[in-house]
Structure formats: structure tokens, C-alpha cells
XYZ file of C-alpha atoms in Angstrom:
727
model
C 1.111 -15.516 198.693
C 1.399 -15.658 194.956
C 4.233 -17.919 194.924
C 2.726 -20.337 197.380
C -0.560 -20.339 195.251
C 1.590 -21.248 192.266
C 3.254 -24.202 194.025
C -0.023 -25.244 195.435
C -1.695 -25.324 191.909
C 1.541 -26.968 190.435
C 1.401 -29.808 192.950
C -2.219 -30.453 192.371
C -1.808 -30.517 188.642
C 1.071 -32.983 188.965
C -1.051 -35.282 191.433
C -3.804 -35.460 189.120
C -1.475 -36.391 186.237
C -2.417 -33.506 184.231
C 1.213 -32.196 183.752
C 4.546 -33.917 184.302
C 6.813 -32.648 187.089
C 9.698 -31.624 184.681
C 7.177 -29.507 182.706
C 5.505 -27.996 185.611
C 9.015 -26.759 187.099
C 9.639 -25.003 183.889
C 6.332 -23.091 184.072
C 6.756 -22.100 187.686
C 10.167 -20.753 186.874
C 8.757 -18.762 183.885
C 6.106 -17.239 186.097
C 8.547 -16.239 188.734
C 10.702 -14.391 186.071
C 7.828 -12.722 184.314
C 4.908 -10.580 185.754
C 2.386 -12.857 184.267
C 0.202 -15.174 186.455
C 1.066 -18.865 186.628
C -2.591 -19.826 185.396
C -2.135 -17.529 182.252
C 0.956 -19.332 181.320
C -0.517 -22.686 181.749
C -3.611 -21.656 179.607
C -1.415 -20.277 176.929
C 0.688 -23.511 176.686
C -2.450 -25.465 176.557
C -1.512 -27.518 179.546
C -4.693 -26.694 181.613
C -7.914 -25.036 180.884
C -8.865 -21.748 182.622
C -12.161 -23.330 183.908
C -10.291 -26.283 185.478
C -7.682 -24.006 187.155
C -10.435 -21.819 188.602
C -12.310 -25.041 189.890
C -9.160 -26.226 191.531
C -8.244 -22.902 193.146
C -11.939 -22.310 194.281
C -11.835 -25.885 196.155
C -8.419 -25.659 197.592
C -8.554 -22.047 198.884
C -12.404 -21.988 199.692
C -13.033 -19.000 197.400
C -16.376 -18.743 195.595
C -16.354 -19.169 191.803
C -18.993 -16.818 190.270
C -20.533 -16.182 186.853
C -19.654 -12.533 186.662
C -21.798 -11.926 183.417
C -24.990 -13.094 185.496
C -23.980 -11.153 188.594
C -25.907 -7.807 189.164
C -23.566 -4.983 189.878
C -24.976 -1.746 191.008
C -23.790 1.562 189.417
C -23.074 2.953 192.890
C -20.194 0.447 193.202
C -18.330 1.426 190.138
C -18.764 5.090 191.046
C -17.223 4.524 194.473
C -14.259 2.446 193.075
C -12.198 4.366 190.593
C -11.203 2.818 187.259
C -7.551 3.370 187.843
C -7.623 0.877 190.622
C -9.569 -1.692 188.922
C -7.466 -1.629 185.726
C -4.102 -1.509 187.779
C -5.025 -4.423 190.017
C -7.104 -6.274 187.381
C -10.203 -6.921 189.431
C -13.924 -6.092 189.050
C -15.759 -4.670 192.017
C -18.902 -6.741 192.846
C -20.594 -5.477 196.059
C -19.813 -3.591 199.263
C -21.413 -4.754 202.497
C -20.563 -3.689 205.924
C -17.248 -1.927 204.693
C -16.211 -5.183 202.947
C -15.424 -5.017 199.140
C -16.005 -8.200 197.221
C -13.845 -8.183 194.068
C -13.720 -10.685 191.253
C -10.213 -11.622 190.227
C -9.000 -14.210 187.591
C -6.088 -15.308 190.010
C -5.891 -14.780 193.818
C -4.167 -11.566 194.857
C -1.206 -11.951 197.289
C -1.357 -10.333 200.784
C 0.748 -7.234 199.881
C -1.663 -6.350 196.918
C -4.643 -6.874 199.256
C -3.171 -4.579 201.787
C -2.505 -1.926 199.170
C -6.231 -1.949 198.066
C -7.316 -2.025 201.619
C -5.211 1.076 202.495
C -6.176 3.221 199.422
C -9.857 2.400 199.266
C -10.616 2.005 203.017
C -12.492 -1.271 202.606
C -11.703 -4.738 203.757
C -11.108 -7.067 200.652
C -12.821 -10.397 199.991
C -12.035 -12.200 196.838
C -14.180 -14.287 194.366
C -12.964 -16.083 191.306
C -14.144 -15.387 187.859
C -12.943 -15.847 184.174
C -10.469 -13.280 182.977
C -12.392 -12.538 179.900
C -15.591 -11.991 181.841
C -13.602 -9.449 184.100
C -12.416 -7.598 181.018
C -15.947 -7.532 179.541
C -17.508 -6.210 182.735
C -14.810 -3.551 183.076
C -15.764 -2.322 179.512
C -19.731 -2.676 180.273
C -19.615 -0.781 183.617
C -16.656 1.708 183.075
C -16.924 2.133 179.261
C -15.097 0.879 176.334
C -11.465 2.068 176.216
C -11.873 3.662 179.679
C -8.481 2.551 180.694
C -6.802 4.230 177.584
C -8.882 7.512 178.158
C -7.836 7.392 181.924
C -4.084 7.186 180.954
C -4.375 10.039 178.348
C -5.986 12.244 181.010
C -3.339 11.517 183.573
C -0.691 12.586 181.188
C -2.489 15.592 179.867
C -3.445 18.606 182.016
C -7.219 19.504 181.936
C -6.265 22.942 180.790
C -4.285 21.794 177.949
C -7.071 19.378 176.823
C -9.735 22.216 176.787
C -7.375 24.375 174.763
C -6.651 21.554 172.305
C -10.562 21.074 171.930
C -11.109 24.697 171.360
C -8.402 25.385 168.901
C -9.367 24.828 165.188
C -5.905 24.794 163.609
C -5.278 21.816 161.321
C -1.867 21.101 162.660
C -2.839 20.848 166.258
C -5.831 18.529 165.422
C -3.505 16.412 163.168
C -0.804 16.230 165.795
C -3.359 15.053 168.528
C -4.710 12.544 166.208
C -1.453 11.001 165.370
C -0.545 10.506 169.153
C -0.118 7.008 170.194
C -2.773 7.285 172.745
C -5.510 8.472 170.350
C -4.444 5.805 167.771
C -4.797 3.161 170.436
C -8.271 4.371 171.336
C -9.554 4.216 167.808
C -7.881 0.733 167.336
C -9.739 -0.489 170.500
C -13.015 0.703 169.097
C -12.460 -1.184 165.809
C -11.087 -4.315 167.531
C -14.162 -4.468 169.957
C -16.448 -4.311 166.916
C -14.579 -7.149 165.180
C -14.808 -9.291 168.321
C -18.481 -8.786 168.680
C -19.185 -9.529 164.971
C -20.528 -6.102 164.409
C -21.213 -4.964 160.760
C -21.313 -1.167 161.562
C -19.923 1.169 164.151
C -22.049 4.194 165.078
C -20.329 7.167 166.846
C -22.726 9.951 167.587
C -21.906 13.284 169.388
C -24.654 14.977 171.488
C -24.429 17.880 173.823
C -21.878 17.075 176.459
C -21.631 13.226 175.574
C -20.632 10.754 172.873
C -22.697 7.632 172.176
C -21.048 4.440 170.595
C -23.240 1.749 169.194
C -22.489 -1.560 167.270
C -24.788 -3.078 164.845
C -24.677 -6.935 165.443
C -26.930 -9.246 163.564
C -28.988 -6.337 162.261
C -29.764 -4.728 165.740
C -27.899 -1.735 167.451
C -26.425 -2.506 170.699
C -25.005 0.417 173.047
C -21.371 0.108 173.929
C -20.843 2.033 177.129
C -18.114 4.702 177.056
C -16.736 6.952 179.819
C -17.950 10.537 179.914
C -14.390 11.724 179.185
C -14.584 10.469 175.770
C -16.176 13.719 174.688
C -13.001 15.536 175.255
C -11.209 13.450 172.553
C -14.076 13.212 169.973
C -12.459 15.891 167.635
C -9.198 13.666 167.836
C -11.091 10.502 167.014
C -12.790 12.245 164.017
C -9.523 13.592 162.695
C -7.843 10.068 163.135
C -10.797 8.291 161.153
C -10.393 10.911 158.416
C -6.689 10.626 158.206
C -6.804 6.764 157.688
C -9.578 7.116 155.228
C -8.085 10.085 153.204
C -10.887 12.529 153.847
C -10.396 16.212 154.341
C -10.044 16.884 157.913
C -10.708 20.598 157.495
C -14.134 20.133 156.022
C -16.673 19.847 158.684
C -19.910 21.208 156.985
C -20.548 18.702 154.233
C -20.882 14.861 154.393
C -17.897 12.841 153.327
C -17.214 9.105 152.401
C -13.991 7.367 152.448
C -12.349 3.848 152.564
C -9.589 2.304 154.730
C -8.074 -1.123 155.225
C -7.010 -2.570 158.582
C -5.912 -5.781 159.889
C -7.342 -7.412 162.892
C -6.167 -10.915 164.069
C -4.848 -11.846 160.665
C -8.103 -10.775 159.132
C -8.087 -8.093 156.568
C -10.998 -5.733 156.976
C -12.223 -3.030 154.639
C -13.780 0.029 156.398
C -16.280 2.288 154.752
C -16.343 5.454 156.659
C -19.225 8.138 156.392
C -19.366 11.395 158.199
C -22.334 13.691 158.286
C -22.541 17.198 160.113
C -24.644 17.770 163.202
C -25.268 20.693 165.421
C -22.480 19.420 167.823
C -19.982 17.683 165.607
C -19.737 15.241 162.854
C -21.479 11.933 163.270
C -19.442 8.900 162.058
C -20.715 5.523 160.728
C -18.008 2.809 159.991
C -19.187 -0.315 157.973
C -16.792 -3.374 158.500
C -16.471 -5.595 155.384
C -14.182 -8.466 154.996
C -11.770 -8.055 152.068
C -12.277 -11.466 150.817
C -15.585 -13.308 151.233
C -16.694 -16.843 150.169
C -20.027 -16.810 148.427
C -22.061 -20.110 148.212
C -25.645 -20.550 147.283
C -26.292 -23.155 149.736
C -25.282 -20.807 152.775
C -27.739 -18.104 151.790
C -30.455 -20.018 153.601
C -32.533 -21.187 150.622
C -34.758 -24.211 150.872
C -34.370 -27.113 148.578
C -36.958 -25.903 146.086
C -35.686 -22.348 146.111
C -32.151 -23.552 145.519
C -33.255 -25.301 142.444
C -35.015 -22.326 141.282
C -31.911 -20.000 141.844
C -29.741 -22.584 139.992
C -31.950 -22.296 137.077
C -32.335 -18.558 137.075
C -28.426 -18.247 136.996
C -28.325 -20.532 133.965
C -30.575 -18.120 131.911
C -28.937 -17.015 128.717
C -30.624 -13.456 128.991
C -33.129 -11.606 130.900
C -33.137 -9.498 134.065
C -33.436 -10.815 137.648
C -34.353 -8.191 140.445
C -33.644 -8.697 144.050
C -35.988 -6.535 146.169
C -35.938 -5.603 149.793
C -35.168 -2.543 152.068
C -31.612 -1.427 152.992
C -29.665 -4.013 154.759
C -31.697 -6.964 153.697
C -28.808 -8.866 152.213
C -29.610 -8.023 148.574
C -25.865 -7.476 147.516
C -24.840 -10.592 149.109
C -27.374 -12.510 147.122
C -26.358 -10.804 143.760
C -22.528 -11.479 144.620
C -23.322 -15.198 145.165
C -25.148 -15.353 141.864
C -22.177 -13.750 140.232
C -19.644 -16.212 142.013
C -21.608 -19.019 140.214
C -21.223 -17.525 136.947
C -17.585 -16.327 137.313
C -15.758 -18.503 134.894
C -13.012 -17.945 132.449
C -15.376 -18.000 129.479
C -17.773 -15.371 131.067
C -17.196 -11.682 131.016
C -18.898 -10.039 134.065
C -19.150 -6.326 134.565
C -20.758 -4.585 137.442
C -21.607 -0.865 138.264
C -22.043 -0.222 141.938
C -22.645 2.460 144.510
C -20.417 1.573 146.543
C -18.430 -1.546 145.650
C -19.413 -3.828 148.578
C -16.819 -6.693 147.886
C -13.981 -6.998 145.575
C -14.281 -10.219 143.258
C -11.442 -11.415 141.383
C -12.284 -12.141 137.713
C -15.124 -9.373 137.724
C -14.773 -5.918 136.314
C -16.317 -3.466 138.954
C -17.076 0.116 138.283
C -17.871 2.710 141.088
C -20.508 5.244 140.639
C -19.108 8.692 140.932
C -22.068 11.281 140.709
C -19.740 14.186 141.350
C -18.201 13.693 137.915
C -21.362 12.733 136.156
C -20.776 8.825 136.302
C -24.224 7.613 137.362
C -25.696 4.203 136.640
C -27.133 5.073 133.333
C -23.779 6.496 132.023
C -21.934 3.740 133.393
C -24.412 1.097 131.887
C -24.032 2.699 128.411
C -20.289 2.511 128.710
C -19.929 -1.115 129.809
C -21.883 -2.406 126.931
C -18.664 -1.481 124.881
C -16.910 -3.975 126.931
C -18.748 -6.912 125.476
C -20.075 -8.381 128.647
C -22.128 -11.599 129.057
C -23.303 -10.784 132.570
C -24.112 -7.516 134.034
C -24.801 -6.387 137.670
C -26.465 -3.052 138.265
C -26.296 -1.959 141.883
C -29.849 -0.419 142.108
C -32.345 0.657 139.440
C -33.482 4.177 140.734
C -34.731 6.028 137.749
C -36.541 5.634 134.402
C -33.449 6.063 132.416
C -31.518 3.363 134.208
C -34.298 0.963 134.213
C -35.123 1.289 130.501
C -31.489 0.771 129.494
C -31.234 -2.225 131.894
C -34.450 -3.730 130.520
C -33.385 -3.210 126.806
C -29.987 -4.728 127.632
C -31.677 -7.826 128.935
C -33.781 -7.918 125.734
C -30.664 -7.911 123.597
C -29.081 -11.232 124.961
C -27.434 -10.214 128.282
C -28.125 -11.681 131.668
C -28.676 -8.796 134.136
C -28.889 -8.652 137.940
C -30.118 -5.662 139.838
C -31.906 -4.606 142.952
C -35.176 -2.518 143.912
C -36.368 -1.101 147.004
C -39.872 -2.681 147.420
C -41.596 -4.609 150.297
C -42.390 -7.744 148.458
C -41.503 -9.417 145.014
C -44.958 -8.489 143.379
C -44.402 -4.753 144.251
C -41.464 -4.863 141.971
C -43.651 -4.875 138.996
C -45.617 -1.872 140.000
C -42.328 0.078 140.933
C -40.960 -0.311 137.470
C -44.189 0.610 135.826
C -44.528 3.621 138.279
C -41.066 4.984 137.215
C -42.131 4.964 133.562
C -41.504 1.659 131.935
C -43.942 0.121 129.574
C -45.695 -3.092 130.804
C -44.806 -5.033 127.708
C -40.962 -4.296 128.330
C -41.290 -5.432 132.030
C -43.311 -8.629 130.866
C -40.948 -9.677 128.275
C -37.585 -8.985 129.909
C -37.810 -9.721 133.613
C -37.270 -13.441 134.688
C -37.984 -13.275 138.324
C -38.363 -10.785 141.184
C -36.873 -12.080 144.434
C -37.827 -10.413 147.771
C -35.807 -11.174 150.892
C -35.155 -10.240 154.479
C -32.570 -11.257 157.125
C -33.643 -12.783 160.333
C -31.395 -13.642 163.277
C -30.513 -17.237 163.755
C -30.772 -18.911 167.246
C -27.334 -19.445 168.769
C -26.579 -23.174 168.471
C -24.693 -23.229 171.787
C -27.672 -22.176 174.005
C -30.701 -23.359 171.896
C -33.580 -24.653 173.811
C -37.172 -25.423 173.397
C -39.428 -22.472 173.969
C -42.362 -23.728 175.892
C -43.716 -20.253 176.809
C -44.947 -19.384 173.455
C -48.641 -18.955 173.282
C -50.872 -21.456 171.389
C -52.031 -18.772 169.083
C -48.655 -18.542 167.551
C -48.678 -22.274 166.635
C -52.127 -21.945 165.336
C -51.168 -19.092 163.119
C -48.107 -21.123 161.852
C -50.406 -24.083 161.058
C -52.794 -21.800 159.360
C -50.225 -20.130 157.065
C -48.551 -23.349 156.243
C -51.744 -25.295 155.655
C -50.919 -27.807 158.491
C -53.732 -29.744 159.880
C -52.632 -29.825 163.426
C -50.216 -27.907 165.866
C -49.423 -31.136 167.648
C -46.028 -31.617 166.241
C -44.907 -27.852 166.024
C -41.905 -27.179 168.386
C -40.612 -23.805 168.811
C -37.110 -22.830 169.806
C -35.122 -19.835 171.402
C -31.588 -19.087 172.636
C -31.349 -18.497 176.378
C -28.113 -16.481 175.934
C -24.477 -17.567 176.445
C -21.046 -16.195 176.250
C -20.720 -17.028 172.418
C -23.750 -14.817 171.635
C -23.100 -12.141 174.113
C -26.207 -13.370 175.955
C -28.458 -12.234 173.197
C -29.607 -15.838 172.167
C -28.803 -15.158 168.452
C -25.695 -15.832 166.549
C -25.503 -14.672 162.835
C -28.335 -14.110 160.386
C -29.968 -16.159 157.575
C -32.310 -15.030 154.692
C -35.990 -15.685 154.007
C -37.209 -15.517 150.516
C -40.266 -14.888 148.206
C -39.540 -15.768 144.537
C -41.939 -14.546 141.893
C -41.148 -16.093 138.613
C -42.403 -14.268 135.635
C -44.376 -16.891 133.535
C -47.099 -16.565 130.802
C -49.839 -15.938 133.503
C -47.942 -13.268 135.332
C -47.023 -11.633 131.945
C -50.708 -11.272 131.190
C -51.359 -9.663 134.412
C -48.388 -7.164 134.043
C -49.765 -6.285 130.470
C -53.004 -5.344 131.839
C -51.410 -3.362 134.657
C -52.817 -5.573 137.466
C -52.184 -4.420 141.035
C -49.306 -5.941 143.121
C -52.175 -7.541 145.359
C -53.645 -9.417 142.407
C -50.228 -10.520 140.925
C -49.249 -11.785 144.447
C -52.621 -13.668 144.787
C -52.202 -15.281 141.541
C -48.493 -16.176 142.149
C -49.660 -17.839 145.510
C -52.121 -19.900 143.675
C -49.491 -21.139 141.358
C -47.156 -22.186 144.077
C -45.194 -19.256 145.243
C -44.404 -19.054 149.075
C -44.429 -15.741 150.747
C -41.853 -14.268 152.977
C -43.800 -15.128 156.054
C -44.283 -18.724 155.023
C -40.651 -19.191 154.348
C -39.994 -17.655 157.825
C -42.371 -20.139 159.432
C -40.681 -22.947 157.687
C -37.327 -21.809 159.313
C -38.948 -21.571 162.607
C -40.215 -25.144 162.419
C -36.563 -26.138 161.533
C -35.379 -24.530 164.777
C -33.288 -21.765 162.763
C -35.015 -18.583 164.077
C -37.769 -17.442 166.355
C -41.490 -16.523 165.736
C -40.746 -13.016 166.828
C -37.999 -12.512 164.200
C -40.310 -13.571 161.412
C -43.274 -11.447 162.761
C -41.117 -8.441 163.039
C -39.999 -8.516 159.447
C -42.980 -9.840 157.575
C -46.732 -8.977 157.173
C -49.451 -11.365 158.333
C -51.026 -13.711 155.878
C -54.253 -12.172 156.887
C -53.122 -8.890 155.442
C -51.964 -10.405 152.306
C -55.428 -12.018 151.500
C -56.901 -9.663 149.185
C -59.927 -9.876 147.021
C -59.776 -12.998 144.820
C -58.490 -12.436 141.329
C -60.886 -12.446 138.336
C -58.408 -14.687 136.517
C -58.808 -18.471 136.863
C -55.320 -19.858 137.029
C -54.912 -23.012 134.827
C -51.907 -24.644 133.214
C -51.810 -26.060 129.820
C -51.974 -29.325 131.269
C -55.294 -28.564 132.865
C -57.080 -27.602 129.700
C -59.913 -29.878 128.908
C -59.955 -31.288 125.350
C -63.478 -31.408 123.947
C -64.806 -34.909 123.445
C -67.094 -36.221 120.807
C -69.981 -37.046 123.227
C -73.033 -34.865 124.153
C -72.879 -32.498 127.099
C -75.328 -33.149 129.794
C -77.194 -29.992 129.022
C -77.637 -27.735 126.007
C -77.140 -23.925 126.115
C -75.411 -21.955 128.877
C -75.473 -23.364 132.461
C -77.027 -21.037 134.797
C -74.753 -20.390 137.792
C -75.917 -20.419 141.391
C -77.038 -17.093 142.551
C -75.167 -17.049 145.789
C -71.882 -17.460 143.798
C -72.290 -14.629 141.352
C -71.044 -11.182 142.064
C -72.916 -9.704 138.993
C -76.393 -10.636 137.726
C -76.416 -12.590 134.584
C -78.769 -12.127 131.685
C -79.404 -14.984 129.143
C -79.971 -12.971 126.011
C -78.418 -12.405 122.603
C -76.147 -9.257 122.234
C -74.000 -8.605 119.234
C -70.326 -8.757 119.844
C -67.061 -8.804 117.655
C -63.734 -10.279 118.891
C -60.243 -10.872 117.742
C -57.700 -13.153 119.319
C -54.654 -11.193 120.618
C -52.388 -14.081 121.574
C -52.441 -17.296 120.081
C -52.366 -20.246 122.588
C -53.196 -23.056 120.169
C -50.983 -24.051 117.143
C -54.040 -25.245 115.377
C -55.278 -21.592 114.785
C -54.046 -19.931 111.715
C -53.918 -16.270 110.488
C -57.759 -16.209 109.851
C -58.406 -16.526 113.625
C -56.315 -13.372 114.302
C -58.873 -11.226 112.171
C -61.908 -9.802 113.684
C -64.974 -12.234 114.077
C -68.648 -11.609 114.885
C -71.060 -13.395 117.109
C -73.852 -13.080 119.599
C -74.011 -13.824 123.164
C -75.707 -16.702 125.070
C -75.363 -15.056 128.338
C -73.758 -11.684 129.745
C -72.958 -10.059 132.908
C -70.849 -7.099 134.155
C -68.015 -9.625 134.876
C -67.992 -11.521 131.712
C -70.089 -13.242 128.909
C -70.465 -16.474 126.927
C -70.794 -16.819 123.168
C -70.934 -19.480 120.542
C -67.823 -20.137 118.307
C -67.568 -22.668 115.316
C -63.998 -23.573 116.661
C -62.519 -24.097 120.095
C -60.288 -21.223 121.466
C -57.653 -22.381 123.988
C -57.952 -21.599 127.636
C -56.023 -18.505 128.592
C -56.302 -16.876 125.242
C -56.717 -13.000 125.255
C -59.503 -11.547 123.134
C -59.911 -8.004 122.087
C -63.764 -7.705 122.683
C -66.331 -5.077 121.352
C -69.896 -5.349 122.862
C -72.780 -3.613 121.132
C -75.529 -2.954 123.689
C -79.049 -2.418 122.286
C -80.001 1.424 122.208
C -76.491 2.426 122.882
C -74.363 4.773 120.460
C -71.103 3.623 121.851
C -69.685 0.126 122.040
C -67.875 -1.384 125.202
C -64.235 -2.296 124.207
C -62.045 -4.253 126.576
C -59.818 -7.287 126.781
C -61.148 -10.602 127.943
C -59.659 -13.914 128.848
C -60.906 -17.379 127.984
C -62.000 -19.229 131.119
C -64.006 -22.195 129.852
C -64.656 -23.970 126.535
C -67.665 -26.457 126.282
C -69.001 -28.690 123.352
C -72.464 -27.955 122.247
C -74.887 -30.638 122.180
C -74.548 -32.474 118.771
C -78.091 -33.843 118.750
C -80.042 -30.623 118.918
C -77.660 -28.487 116.877
C -77.242 -28.488 113.277
C -73.731 -27.752 113.297
C -71.151 -28.494 116.043
C -69.891 -25.589 117.975
C -68.496 -24.491 121.281
C -69.618 -22.251 124.159
C -66.775 -19.960 124.946
C -66.940 -18.274 128.380
C -64.787 -15.210 129.065
C -64.075 -12.737 131.841
C -63.355 -8.991 131.366
C -59.869 -7.912 132.114
C -59.479 -4.162 131.715
C -63.015 -2.956 131.506
C -63.364 0.501 133.126
C -65.604 1.122 136.173
C -67.906 3.320 134.256
C -68.289 0.610 131.447
C -68.843 -2.148 134.005
C -71.494 -0.119 135.725
C -73.047 0.716 132.333
C -73.285 -3.006 131.477
C -74.553 -4.044 134.988
C -77.291 -1.401 134.851
C -78.327 -2.898 131.393
C -78.567 -6.409 132.783
C -80.490 -5.480 135.860
C -83.026 -3.471 133.890
C -83.611 -6.250 131.476
C -84.137 -8.739 134.239
C -86.887 -6.575 135.739
């Protein structure tokens, strides 16, 4: 029958003008001489697509063409049909009804083969056509990965011998078993399958009486079914992985880390192999990294505005740039991309990493080795003798490393590093918590960049998602400041062959960039909370991780669920408003030579005041800490005296003979009546107003300030004084 089918297919292809008669005869002869199907030879030669061949056979032979990936297959079917039959005859059992077994094949079986299956299984055979790749995939899904290989090993090895091999602990026997071709092939199949699925990690975990295999794809773990018999070969798999990564195969009680290099489909891949002991056996995690990778800022997922900010940051002559986020958020890739932009012949770049993720030509890379005392701090001190222009530190973990990195940035080096924090503003608090002085952080750090990785919608099966609730669109509009939800369209992936029916293919990054300018520096100096720093940064134009995520949702790059799973809601991020009014130098009002509409302090509306205000005179003294105006000289930095026109627990107003620039920081001392101790704190200038020239003998200015670092006890004391005087 096989020859008849080949001739039938050949005649149809010739009649349709798809292949010349001379060419088709050669293909038929090749199929007769080899054991390969005629259709496989046609597809390999590029003469006819597999899908077209299946359509022709389905029409001519009246066989159903099914989508095997979407066809439900009960577990009882695979339990009844042994793997040795399915792998030998290359079919996938689909269903059994009334003693009739329906099987999916990529090419119709001849009568003799059908009779063999009928005799050995005891069922009548009914064929359906399916893609060959789908059949292989379903065999792995329902029988387990590498089940065919394991079945062949078992058939060649008596069970008693397998149990003895597993029980023995002699190195020679384990090593010999690991080097057998069958076990090597089994390990190779696990790695090849990971590569085909675009996995970044392989997790092999032993439990009582079973082994679990999982692949991390686009940041999410997916189970890979394995046959129960794999537990008999787990020690051999461990030994094989240890041998190729130069680990100690005798040591089973301590964690070990190693590296290996393999080649899969002309692609060289670096394997980072880690083993940890568990109650049943060692658990393995294998990370797959391409040996060579192209880094491009434009492919990171940056918006146009963020791309400009990144481009400016990498051009900085000195300072430190921190990338923050949890493990697996793409921080290292972002740093390597920045380094690739700077990797020129005139620039010396040195890195210290744990571990080295990617090898970069032209960059001197150092691996941390704690077992011999080579930690980040020691490596950082040593690399300075190599006269670097740019330095990358894998992670700032402790005070010593942080302090050296900060001081290196202050002495003319551009430094890149990472921190483990949830958002950009928390990076400030993290550095201060590990012991750095705020002035070091404020003067050395150029930016904190928080990032996350979200899964991208598969472009091949992308469709509009009309099932999303209206509340999601309303939340997006609210967070992005949109007036209406009318034009908001959401998308999803319905699942296809390319994305393994997940609806996602690849990942992209979302960012939150906190630039450390003068205003943020002032907040750092007074040890402001991360919430206050974040609120001020948002007022100054910073977009949050969630806002950047929503932008990618509107662009059809990812789904709302991805963004919501990885970021906080904007409602949670709305904290109490900062006591600092944010203004740029361009917003500072220049006093004019014309009378103000009113004289004296302007009373504020009661419903807008947090603290009660008392219009009274209280003696104060002040000194300008930072000079914001070039017109001020050394005399202005000395302590000066005055009296208040109004005072509250939140701030005060006093008269000055000369204007003080907005944003200036004052060191303030307040002498309350009948009090032995003065209130001392820092204050920031919020408003400068010209006094009425007609009613004043001398022109002056009303200076309004808010308190910055006043203690709770002093604020309560001041509030109590004001309220008692008002009574």
C-alpha cells in the first residue's frame, strides 16, 4: 500500500504542476531504496510543504486531518497502548471506541503494518492524519520526555542489574553508567528539548519514588512530563551532568556549581549547572546562556523618552548608575547593554561579577571566588590598579562594597551596579540602610533604574481581547491620565504552535527611572522616605513601572494580567503628599517693582491648613546652607536674625531685606517665648513676596519656609504653643 500511496501522491503533484515528472521519479526511487516516507523526502527537498501533502492525502484517501494539539486524549488510552508500539510504528493513539483504535499518523500505514498492530494490540485500526511534529510532541507530552530512550535502556538492562547499579555507591560503576551512550543521549535530549522550547533554565528535582522535570520559559515554569522509570536513571543523569561540568561526582552532601559548553543546532550554549542536596538526591538547576549575544539599547523595550535618558546616562563621565529589581528581572542584560555602548578601543572596561553571565570581547571580566577570599570589595580594590574608565559591579551587597563603589564614582569613574529593591526610590533607602552617609549617595548616584520583565504577546496568534472587564480599562485611563476609555484596545495571544499554545513569545522590560537631580538630592540629604522620594519624582515627570507597563499594554505588546502581576497598583503608591513644593528654576518668580495687592502675610484658608497658624512675632535666627542664587555673597552664609510674621507647626514666614531664591535650604533656630530650649531644624524656601513699598519705610521681602527635618516632639511642642496662643 505504501508504494501505491507514493505513486498516487506523485501523480497528483505532477498533475497540479507542483513537480516535474523527471524530478518526481527520482524522489519515488529514493523512497523505495530508503526506509523514509516519500512525504518526508519531498518536504526535505522543499518540493512540497507538509501541510499541502496532508491535505492531498486526506482528500484522496478520505482520511480525517486532525489538529493533534487541540485533540483531547485520555490518560487511559496511553496506559493501554505501550510506548514501544507507538514509537516503533510512529503513531499517536487518539481514542478507542467499540474495539476500534484511532491513531494519528504523519503518513498512511500500509496494510501489513496495520495487521501487525491489530494482531499485537487486539484492536481494529482506524487512521487519521496529523503533522509529524505534533505526533512527536504529543508522544513526549503523554508518555514523557525521552520515554523512548528510557524504554530502550530498560529493554537492554535487566531490572535486577538496574537496581544493583542504583544501590551501589562506587565511583567507577556510576561513572561507567554515566558514560554509556544511552544515558548520554538521555541527557542530550533534555538539553535539546530545553533549547527548542526557548527555555532559560532546566529544573530536575528528585522526590520520593519520582523525578520532576520543569523548563522555565519566558519566566514561567512549565512541567515536562517524564516516564516514571526515569527515577532509576537519576543518579546516572547527575553523574553525567557533573562530569561534563567538571564537578566532584563523589560529593553529594554539599552544593556545587559548574559550567559546561554544548552545541545545539549550530548554536553554542553555555550551561551553568548548580546542584544542592535534598533528602532523596541532589537537585539540579541548569541555566542556558548563549555564548555570544548581541546587546542593543533599542531592543530592551525602552520608550523613546527612556531611550534618550539611557543614552545620556551612559555618556556621563563619572558617577554611579544602579539598576534595581528582583532576581531574574533582566538587570544583568541591561548592564551588559550599557557596557556594549561604551565598549570602544579608547575605553577601558573592567567588571567583577558573580557569576559572569556573558562573555564580552574587549571587556576585562573578573569572577568572584569567595572560597579564596575574592569578594566584590577585594576585587573592586584590585581593579582600580588596572586604570579603568568604566566599572561594572555585579551587585552591591554590603557596606564595604557600597562605600568603595560610591567613592570610586566620586573620583572620576563611571560605575554600573545592581541592587535588590522593589522600585527605584527604595534604592536610596537601601544604600542608607547598609550604612552609607546620605551625602555620599546624593553626590555620587546619577540614577536608580527599576525594571521588570513581562511576557510579550505572540505575534502569530495575537487577537483583540474583548473579554476584559471595563474596570481594567478605567484603571489604565486613570493611571495614565487619559480622559476616556473609548480608544483603549487590549490584546492577547490565543495560543499557537509557535508559542507552544501559551499565547506568549519572548519577554520585554518595563522601566522606572529615578534621576537624582538637585531636588532628589535634598530629599536624600534629609533622609526622606522612599514614598516621599517617589511622590516628588512622579511630580517631576517620572513614570512608574505600572505606568510603563500600561503603555506597553496599549501598544499591544503585553497583557494587563502581566503588568498587574509584576507591579503595584497606583492606588498603593499614592501616599501622603510631600511637604516640599517642587519647582524648577524656571518657575521661580522674579520680584517686580510694583506693590503687592495686600500687605503683610496672607492668611490661608482654614480648610487647606494641616496646622493652625498664629500671626505673631517670634525671634528666629537663620543661615543659608546651600546657595541657590549667584547674587548672594559670603555675608549671606553667616547667621542672621529676624522675627516671624506668621508661624505654625509646618512652617513660618519672616521678613528679609534681600530675596532668597526658591528652594534654598536654611538652618533655622526658633526661640519660643518662655522656653529654655530653642527649636533647631532645616527649612526650605517655598515662597518669596515683595513687601508693600507704599506702607514700608524700607523695601523687603516676605520669606515663607517649610520645616524639613523637625522632630515629632518639637513639632508637637510648636503646635501646642500656637493653639494655646490662639485661645
